[in-house]
Short mmCIF file of C-alpha atoms in Angstrom, two decimals:
data_model
loop_
_atom_site.label_atom_id
_atom_site.label_comp_id
_atom_site.label_asym_id
_atom_site.label_seq_id
_atom_site.Cartn_x
_atom_site.Cartn_y
_atom_site.Cartn_z
CA MET A 1 -16.10 21.91 -7.16
CA LEU A 2 -16.65 17.88 -6.24
CA LYS A 3 -18.95 17.63 -9.17
CA GLU A 4 -15.56 18.00 -11.75
CA PHE A 5 -14.45 14.65 -10.60
CA MET A 6 -17.35 12.45 -11.27
CA PRO A 7 -19.36 11.20 -14.64
CA SER A 8 -22.06 14.08 -16.28
CA SER A 9 -24.34 11.13 -15.08
CA PHE A 10 -24.21 11.05 -12.21
CA ASN A 11 -25.41 13.40 -9.97
CA THR A 12 -24.35 12.57 -5.84
CA PRO A 13 -21.24 13.42 -5.55
CA ARG A 14 -21.39 13.43 -2.04
CA LYS A 15 -21.98 10.11 -2.24
CA VAL A 16 -19.72 9.08 -4.05
CA TRP A 17 -16.90 11.00 -1.73
CA ALA A 18 -18.66 8.98 0.84
CA ILE A 19 -17.81 5.59 -1.22
CA MET A 20 -13.73 6.80 -1.85
CA LEU A 21 -13.21 7.63 2.09
CA ALA A 22 -13.36 3.70 2.82
CA PRO A 23 -10.66 2.80 1.28
CA PHE A 24 -8.36 5.43 2.83
CA PHE A 25 -9.81 4.63 5.85
CA VAL A 26 -9.48 1.19 5.91
CA ALA A 27 -5.93 1.72 4.59
CA THR A 28 -4.96 4.23 7.53
CA VAL A 29 -6.22 1.12 10.30
CA ALA A 30 -4.62 -1.73 8.30
CA MET A 31 -1.59 -0.69 6.92
CA GLY A 32 -0.97 1.95 10.61
CA SER A 33 -1.55 -0.98 12.32
CA TYR A 34 1.09 -3.65 10.03
CA GLN A 35 3.96 -1.00 8.63
CA TYR A 36 3.47 1.79 11.45
CA THR A 37 2.80 0.29 15.26
CA HIS A 38 4.78 -3.57 14.84
CA GLY A 39 7.86 -1.77 16.69
CA LEU A 40 5.79 -0.75 19.87
CA PHE A 41 5.17 -4.23 20.74
CA VAL A 42 7.94 -5.50 20.53
CA GLU A 43 9.75 -5.20 23.88
CA PRO A 44 6.33 -5.86 25.51
CA LEU A 45 6.00 -9.32 23.83
CA VAL A 46 9.76 -9.62 24.78
CA GLN A 47 9.84 -8.93 28.08
CA ALA A 48 6.21 -11.01 28.58
CA PHE A 49 7.15 -14.06 27.04
CA GLY A 50 10.84 -14.14 26.70
CA TRP A 51 11.14 -13.81 22.47
CA SER A 52 13.77 -12.56 20.98
CA ARG A 53 13.33 -9.91 19.04
CA THR A 54 14.44 -11.83 15.94
CA GLU A 55 11.54 -13.63 16.84
CA VAL A 56 8.83 -11.35 17.09
CA SER A 57 9.91 -9.40 14.19
CA ALA A 58 10.32 -12.65 12.01
CA SER A 59 6.33 -12.17 12.05
CA LEU A 60 6.65 -9.43 9.56
CA SER A 61 7.59 -12.25 7.66
CA PHE A 62 4.01 -13.61 6.38
CA ALA A 63 3.54 -10.01 4.83
CA ALA A 64 4.60 -12.51 1.81
CA VAL A 65 1.55 -14.72 2.56
CA GLY A 66 -0.59 -10.98 0.90
CA ILE A 67 1.06 -10.84 -1.81
CA ILE A 68 0.33 -15.04 -2.39
CA THR A 69 -3.18 -14.40 -2.07
CA GLY A 70 -2.97 -11.33 -3.94
CA PRO A 71 -4.84 -13.27 -7.17
CA PHE A 72 -7.61 -15.34 -5.76
CA LEU A 73 -8.11 -12.53 -3.38
CA GLY A 74 -8.63 -10.12 -7.13
CA SER A 75 -10.72 -12.68 -8.58
CA LEU A 76 -13.07 -12.69 -6.16
CA LEU A 77 -12.92 -8.44 -6.31
CA ASP A 78 -13.25 -9.27 -10.33
CA LYS A 79 -16.44 -11.64 -9.88
CA TYR A 80 -18.15 -10.19 -6.35
CA GLY A 81 -17.20 -6.69 -6.48
CA ALA A 82 -15.08 -4.31 -4.09
CA LYS A 83 -18.05 -4.66 -0.59
CA PRO A 84 -17.41 -8.17 -0.12
CA VAL A 85 -14.06 -8.46 -0.40
CA MET A 86 -13.16 -5.70 1.55
CA LEU A 87 -15.91 -6.56 5.01
CA CYS A 88 -14.05 -10.41 4.19
CA SER A 89 -10.61 -8.65 3.89
CA VAL A 90 -10.94 -6.62 6.71
CA ALA A 91 -12.64 -8.35 9.08
CA LEU A 92 -10.14 -11.08 8.78
CA MET A 93 -7.41 -8.50 10.16
CA GLY A 94 -9.23 -7.34 12.68
CA SER A 95 -10.13 -10.43 13.45
CA SER A 96 -5.54 -10.99 14.27
CA PHE A 97 -5.86 -8.31 16.28
CA ALA A 98 -8.54 -9.18 18.81
CA LEU A 99 -7.25 -12.72 18.93
CA ARG A 100 -3.54 -11.32 19.76
CA PRO A 101 -3.77 -10.75 23.91
CA PHE A 102 -4.95 -14.23 24.58
CA MET A 103 -1.50 -15.96 22.94
CA THR A 104 0.93 -17.95 25.58
CA GLU A 105 3.24 -19.19 22.32
CA LEU A 106 5.33 -18.30 19.76
CA TRP A 107 4.20 -20.41 17.25
CA HIS A 108 0.54 -18.44 17.86
CA LEU A 109 1.61 -15.10 17.17
CA TYR A 110 3.06 -16.65 13.08
CA ALA A 111 -0.33 -18.28 12.76
CA ILE A 112 -2.16 -14.91 13.82
CA SER A 113 0.49 -12.84 11.61
CA PHE A 114 -0.68 -15.65 8.90
CA LEU A 115 -4.60 -14.63 9.16
CA GLN A 116 -3.16 -11.03 8.78
CA PHE A 117 -1.66 -11.30 5.76
CA MET A 118 -3.67 -13.50 3.86
CA ALA A 119 -6.24 -10.29 3.91
CA ILE A 120 -4.20 -7.56 3.34
CA ASN A 121 -4.44 -6.81 -0.11
CA GLY A 122 -8.14 -7.17 -0.09
CA THR A 123 -8.06 -4.32 2.22
CA VAL A 124 -6.31 -1.26 0.32
CA MET A 125 -5.27 -1.61 -2.93
CA LEU A 126 -7.31 -4.12 -5.19
CA PRO A 127 -10.80 -2.28 -3.66
CA ALA A 128 -9.30 1.52 -3.89
CA GLY A 129 -8.78 0.74 -7.37
CA ARG A 130 -11.11 -0.84 -8.81
CA LEU A 131 -13.34 2.13 -7.31
CA VAL A 132 -11.53 4.27 -8.04
CA GLY A 133 -11.81 3.51 -11.57
CA ILE A 134 -16.17 2.94 -11.63
CA TRP A 135 -16.68 5.91 -10.17
CA PHE A 136 -13.48 8.40 -11.72
CA LYS A 137 -13.11 8.39 -15.15
CA LYS A 138 -11.12 12.21 -15.53
CA ASN A 139 -9.26 12.81 -12.65
CA ARG A 140 -8.76 9.44 -11.20
CA GLY A 141 -5.15 9.56 -10.83
CA LYS A 142 -5.15 12.77 -8.27
CA VAL A 143 -8.15 10.65 -6.93
CA LEU A 144 -6.41 7.13 -6.76
CA GLY A 145 -3.41 9.79 -4.40
CA LEU A 146 -6.22 10.88 -2.30
CA THR A 147 -7.37 7.14 -1.06
CA MET A 148 -4.29 5.53 -1.46
CA MET A 149 -2.55 8.60 1.53
CA GLY A 150 -4.21 6.92 4.32
CA ASN A 151 -1.12 4.10 3.91
CA ASN A 152 1.02 7.44 5.05
CA PHE A 153 -2.23 8.98 7.06
CA GLY A 154 -2.11 6.11 9.24
CA GLY A 155 1.75 6.45 10.40
CA LEU A 156 1.26 9.71 11.50
CA LEU A 157 -2.16 8.31 13.38
CA LEU A 158 -1.50 5.13 14.90
CA PRO A 159 1.61 5.09 16.69
CA PRO A 160 1.29 8.26 19.32
CA ILE A 161 -2.94 6.55 20.09
CA ILE A 162 -1.07 2.81 19.88
CA GLY A 163 1.89 3.91 22.05
CA SER A 164 -0.31 5.77 24.27
CA LEU A 165 -2.58 2.67 25.30
CA LEU A 166 0.84 0.97 25.97
CA ILE A 167 1.93 3.00 28.47
CA THR A 168 -1.48 3.55 30.36
CA PHE A 169 -2.68 0.38 30.43
CA SER A 170 -0.80 -3.07 28.79
CA TRP A 171 0.03 -4.28 25.49
CA GLN A 172 -3.41 -7.05 25.42
CA PHE A 173 -4.91 -3.55 25.31
CA ALA A 174 -3.56 -1.20 22.66
CA TYR A 175 -4.13 -4.65 20.79
CA TYR A 176 -8.06 -4.87 21.40
CA GLY A 177 -7.44 -0.98 20.92
CA ILE A 178 -6.50 -1.62 16.69
CA ALA A 179 -9.39 -4.62 16.76
CA ILE A 180 -12.23 -1.66 17.37
CA MET A 181 -10.83 0.59 14.97
CA PHE A 182 -10.96 -2.49 12.59
CA ALA A 183 -14.83 -2.63 14.01
CA LEU A 184 -15.59 0.78 12.81
CA VAL A 185 -13.83 1.00 9.27
CA TRP A 186 -15.79 -2.37 8.52
CA LEU A 187 -19.02 -0.23 9.71
CA TYR A 188 -18.17 2.27 7.53
CA THR A 189 -17.37 -0.14 4.38
CA LEU A 190 -20.56 -1.72 5.31
CA LYS A 191 -22.75 1.05 5.24
CA PHE A 192 -21.39 3.73 2.24
CA VAL A 193 -19.52 0.95 -0.18
CA SER A 194 -21.00 0.70 -3.59
CA GLU A 195 -20.56 -0.15 -7.19
CA LYS A 196 -24.18 0.69 -8.22
CA LYS A 197 -24.21 4.22 -9.99
CA ALA A 198 -27.71 6.30 -9.76
CA CYS A 199 -28.12 5.83 -13.40
CA ALA A 200 -28.09 2.25 -13.62
CA SER A 201 -31.23 0.85 -13.99
CA LYS A 202 -33.45 -0.96 -12.18
CA SER A 203 -33.77 -4.19 -14.86
CA ILE A 204 -29.88 -3.91 -14.65
CA LYS A 205 -29.28 -4.20 -10.61
CA ASP A 206 -31.90 -6.78 -10.90
CA GLN A 207 -29.89 -8.92 -12.83
CA GLU A 208 -27.10 -8.27 -11.02
CA VAL A 209 -28.28 -9.19 -7.22
CA ARG A 210 -30.02 -12.03 -9.50
CA LEU A 211 -26.86 -13.33 -10.55
CA GLY A 212 -24.54 -12.23 -7.16
CA SER A 213 -21.79 -10.69 -9.41
CA ALA A 214 -20.40 -6.84 -9.52
CA GLN A 215 -21.08 -5.80 -13.07
CA ILE A 216 -19.00 -6.30 -15.87
CA LEU A 217 -16.30 -3.75 -16.74
CA PRO A 218 -14.58 -2.67 -20.00
CA GLY A 219 -11.37 -4.41 -20.17
CA MET A 220 -8.92 -6.96 -21.67
CA THR A 221 -9.84 -10.61 -19.45
CA LEU A 222 -6.54 -12.09 -17.41
CA GLN A 223 -6.29 -14.45 -20.57
CA GLU A 224 -5.91 -11.76 -22.55
CA ALA A 225 -3.41 -9.54 -20.71
CA LEU A 226 -1.74 -12.80 -20.63
CA LYS A 227 -1.02 -12.48 -24.42
CA THR A 228 0.27 -9.02 -24.59
CA LYS A 229 4.77 -8.16 -24.01
CA TYR A 230 3.76 -5.40 -21.24
CA PHE A 231 1.66 -7.70 -19.01
CA TYR A 232 5.51 -9.01 -17.86
CA MET A 233 7.19 -5.96 -18.58
CA ILE A 234 4.77 -4.45 -15.80
CA ALA A 235 5.55 -8.31 -14.04
CA ILE A 236 9.58 -6.76 -13.54
CA ILE A 237 8.43 -3.51 -12.69
CA THR A 238 6.46 -4.20 -9.39
CA PRO A 239 9.28 -5.69 -7.77
CA ILE A 240 11.38 -2.63 -8.81
CA GLY A 241 8.59 -0.10 -7.93
CA SER A 242 9.20 -1.81 -4.50
CA LEU A 243 12.95 -1.72 -3.96
CA ALA A 244 12.34 1.93 -1.62
CA PHE A 245 10.30 0.76 0.58
CA SER A 246 11.01 -2.87 0.94
CA MET A 247 15.26 -2.65 0.78
CA VAL A 248 15.64 1.49 1.82
CA LEU A 249 12.67 2.01 3.91
CA PRO A 250 13.11 -0.19 6.90
CA HIS A 251 17.18 1.04 7.12
CA VAL A 252 16.40 5.17 7.20
CA ILE A 253 16.60 5.59 10.84
CA ASN A 254 19.79 3.84 11.78
CA ASN A 255 21.53 4.86 8.53
CA TYR A 256 21.25 8.05 9.99
CA THR A 257 21.48 7.25 13.67
CA ASN A 258 24.79 5.20 12.52
CA SER A 259 26.38 8.53 12.19
CA GLY A 260 25.33 10.34 14.82
CA ILE A 261 22.34 12.08 14.42
CA SER A 262 20.32 11.32 17.09
CA LEU A 263 17.09 9.19 17.41
CA LEU A 264 14.93 11.60 18.14
CA THR A 265 15.52 13.71 14.87
CA ALA A 266 16.03 10.83 13.04
CA ALA A 267 12.02 9.63 14.15
CA SER A 268 11.66 12.72 13.16
CA GLY A 269 12.56 12.56 9.49
CA LEU A 270 10.33 9.34 9.40
CA VAL A 271 7.18 11.64 9.76
CA VAL A 272 8.47 14.39 7.28
CA LEU A 273 9.09 11.29 4.77
CA SER A 274 5.41 10.33 5.82
CA THR A 275 4.09 13.59 5.13
CA PHE A 276 6.32 13.65 1.70
CA GLY A 277 5.17 10.51 0.62
CA MET A 278 1.65 11.79 1.36
CA ILE A 279 1.76 14.81 -1.12
CA GLY A 280 3.21 12.54 -3.40
CA LYS A 281 0.91 10.16 -3.87
CA VAL A 282 -1.76 13.59 -4.68
CA PHE A 283 1.07 15.18 -6.30
CA TRP A 284 1.99 12.58 -8.69
CA GLY A 285 -1.32 11.36 -9.34
CA ILE A 286 -1.98 15.04 -10.80
CA ILE A 287 0.92 14.56 -13.20
CA GLY A 288 -0.57 10.90 -14.68
CA GLU A 289 -3.24 12.79 -15.08
CA LYS A 290 -1.41 15.82 -17.55
CA ILE A 291 1.14 12.83 -18.98
CA THR A 292 0.22 9.82 -18.24
CA GLY A 293 0.68 7.33 -15.49
CA ARG A 294 3.75 6.10 -17.21
CA LYS A 295 5.62 9.33 -17.65
CA ALA A 296 4.50 10.00 -14.71
CA LEU A 297 5.88 7.09 -12.76
CA MET A 298 9.81 7.36 -14.48
CA CYS A 299 9.81 11.60 -13.21
CA SER A 300 8.42 10.39 -9.78
CA PHE A 301 11.55 7.02 -9.83
CA SER A 302 13.46 9.52 -10.56
CA VAL A 303 13.28 11.45 -8.24
CA THR A 304 13.46 8.50 -6.01
CA ILE A 305 17.01 7.51 -6.94
CA VAL A 306 17.19 10.91 -5.85
CA GLY A 307 16.06 11.25 -2.69
CA VAL A 308 17.79 8.08 -2.29
CA MET A 309 21.30 9.00 -3.47
CA LEU A 310 21.01 12.28 -1.16
CA MET A 311 20.94 9.13 1.70
CA TYR A 312 24.82 7.71 0.71
CA ASN A 313 26.97 10.08 3.43
CA PRO A 314 24.03 10.92 6.30
CA ILE A 315 25.18 13.87 7.32
CA ALA A 316 22.86 15.88 9.81
CA GLY A 317 21.49 19.89 8.97
CA PRO A 318 19.27 20.80 5.78
CA LEU A 319 20.78 18.19 3.35
CA PHE A 320 18.97 15.17 6.12
CA TRP A 321 15.62 16.82 5.66
CA ILE A 322 15.73 17.56 2.02
CA ALA A 323 17.12 14.37 1.63
CA VAL A 324 14.03 12.28 3.91
CA ALA A 325 11.73 14.95 1.99
CA VAL A 326 12.63 14.50 -1.67
CA PHE A 327 12.97 10.31 -0.88
CA GLY A 328 9.28 10.67 -0.18
CA LEU A 329 7.80 12.43 -2.69
CA GLY A 330 9.35 10.29 -4.79
CA MET A 331 8.38 6.89 -3.43
CA GLY A 332 4.97 8.42 -2.55
CA ALA A 333 4.01 7.79 -6.63
CA PHE A 334 4.13 4.01 -7.48
CA GLY A 335 0.92 2.48 -5.87
CA PRO A 336 -1.59 5.29 -8.04
CA LEU A 337 0.95 5.09 -10.33
CA TYR A 338 0.97 1.89 -10.65
CA THR A 339 -2.70 1.33 -10.36
CA MET A 340 -3.22 3.78 -12.98
CA ILE A 341 -1.24 1.93 -15.51
CA ILE A 342 -2.64 -0.92 -15.29
CA GLN A 343 -5.88 -0.15 -15.75
CA ASP A 344 -4.61 1.98 -19.06
CA LEU A 345 -3.26 -1.01 -19.92
CA PHE A 346 -5.95 -3.96 -19.05
CA GLY A 347 -8.83 -1.79 -18.20
CA LEU A 348 -11.44 -2.93 -15.34
CA ARG A 349 -13.09 -5.98 -16.62
CA ASN A 350 -10.34 -8.13 -15.00
CA TYR A 351 -8.14 -5.44 -12.91
CA GLY A 352 -8.24 -7.17 -9.84
CA ALA A 353 -6.53 -10.45 -11.11
CA ILE A 354 -4.27 -9.05 -13.44
CA SER A 355 -3.44 -7.04 -10.41
CA GLY A 356 -3.26 -9.56 -8.48
CA LEU A 357 -0.75 -11.80 -10.59
CA LEU A 358 1.71 -9.03 -10.93
CA GLY A 359 2.16 -8.72 -7.59
CA LEU A 360 3.72 -12.13 -7.23
CA THR A 361 6.56 -11.20 -8.30
CA GLY A 362 6.93 -8.02 -5.73
CA VAL A 363 7.03 -11.40 -3.76
CA ILE A 364 11.27 -10.71 -4.23
CA THR A 365 12.53 -7.48 -2.68
CA PHE A 366 9.66 -7.71 -0.50
CA GLY A 367 11.35 -10.86 1.09
CA ALA A 368 14.81 -10.29 0.23
CA GLY A 369 15.14 -6.14 0.29
CA PRO A 370 15.14 -6.26 4.39
CA VAL A 371 16.96 -9.01 4.84
CA MET A 372 19.57 -7.40 1.94
CA GLY A 373 19.64 -4.21 4.20
CA GLY A 374 20.92 -6.62 7.06
CA LEU A 375 23.26 -7.93 5.17
CA SER A 376 24.66 -5.04 3.60
CA TYR A 377 25.43 -3.21 7.52
CA ASP A 378 26.77 -7.13 8.90
CA LEU A 379 28.77 -7.31 6.19
CA ALA A 380 30.59 -3.75 5.16
CA GLY A 381 29.50 -2.16 8.12
CA THR A 382 27.06 0.71 6.11
CA TYR A 383 23.97 0.75 4.11
CA LYS A 384 25.78 2.28 1.01
CA PRO A 385 25.68 -1.10 -0.60
CA ILE A 386 21.92 -1.65 -0.78
CA ILE A 387 21.62 2.01 -1.34
CA ILE A 388 23.52 1.56 -4.66
CA ALA A 389 21.56 -1.50 -5.46
CA ALA A 390 18.37 0.37 -4.76
CA SER A 391 18.88 3.37 -7.02
CA SER A 392 20.61 1.16 -10.01
CA GLY A 393 17.24 -0.95 -9.99
CA ILE A 394 14.68 1.77 -9.83
CA ALA A 395 16.94 3.07 -12.59
CA ILE A 396 16.76 -0.03 -14.73
CA GLY A 397 13.01 0.51 -13.84
CA VAL A 398 12.54 3.52 -15.64
CA LEU A 399 14.47 2.09 -19.12
CA LEU A 400 11.74 -0.41 -18.39
CA LEU A 401 8.80 2.36 -18.76
CA THR A 402 10.16 2.63 -22.29
CA GLN A 403 8.48 0.10 -23.29
CA ILE A 404 4.98 0.75 -22.09
CA PRO A 405 2.57 2.09 -24.07
CA ASN A 406 2.02 5.69 -23.44
CA GLU A 407 -1.79 5.91 -24.70
CA LYS A 408 -5.00 4.92 -22.25
CA ARG A 409 -6.84 2.51 -24.08
CA TYR A 410 -9.39 2.19 -21.24
#
């Protein structure tokens, strides 16, 4: 069964799946600790230091640092391969949580958050895309989806574990718990991640060791990619693809609790959303293999629009569960399909540098999205303006995708 995923010359499928579990585990811990456990620490830090909720939550704004460092990490990925970049990035993120119990000033929190986010692109998206591109010539979309499911799986796994540590022990102990998780995935990465195929000749391997660099892969250089118009179209699509995540997702719970739905029900809806996000990654990855990543992303964007618009009039009952499920199913597709499109158009040679540079435009929505959501409610007393804005923006993304070539070039 596993052999159908492998290149014909590669005969150790178990080893390859062990390799691909590394970015899954890293994504589980890295994204779970960033996206899903932050809220658990807000009140303990407010009580411990007297900081305001706004001051504590402002630490998340340093996520923009991770986007800015993306091109640098991408260049390192192209030069040295996935393993060294993953090891250094996981070590930096893990250290940031190990240092948190020692902070006493607000600037300590901000400095540690800077350390945390400067490495985040080197833990998840960039290495996963490279490893899947190397090891899976067929079924790339499916495997990208499975690997990136870790982003959502962290939302299911980490909150109950960290919440239990907070209740049973302390916020300091809970931070140590996250640091230990990073140490475990670091050891797993050290043990299993490799880019060298079993069929590679000894002379090639020896040359790679002497040069201290990663193997040269097929595809465009960054300079060649910059000369194509498609690079700039994808640069526009990048922030559009983040609209659902940055503008709508942070306000899903408040959108429904403000209409009278209980916090418990709204939180349960978020679990459903996360679950369908995982399903969506694999589902759309499979669809992308059949009809290309471009067409699959157009379809998933359309599904996302439907899910977002179903939240326009938030009401309890079956429509609530349908809305969060449809939204999650559509939103979950962006990571794997976006990676597929980049690799189809530009190949793997400078995948890290190209993907990192394209990701810079994501600063727009990641920086403005949460703020626009807050302004929407403060000024209009409802989240309907951002629902319309996000849906309109994603619709523009569908139109732009019609101008991207459909064929696989690499």
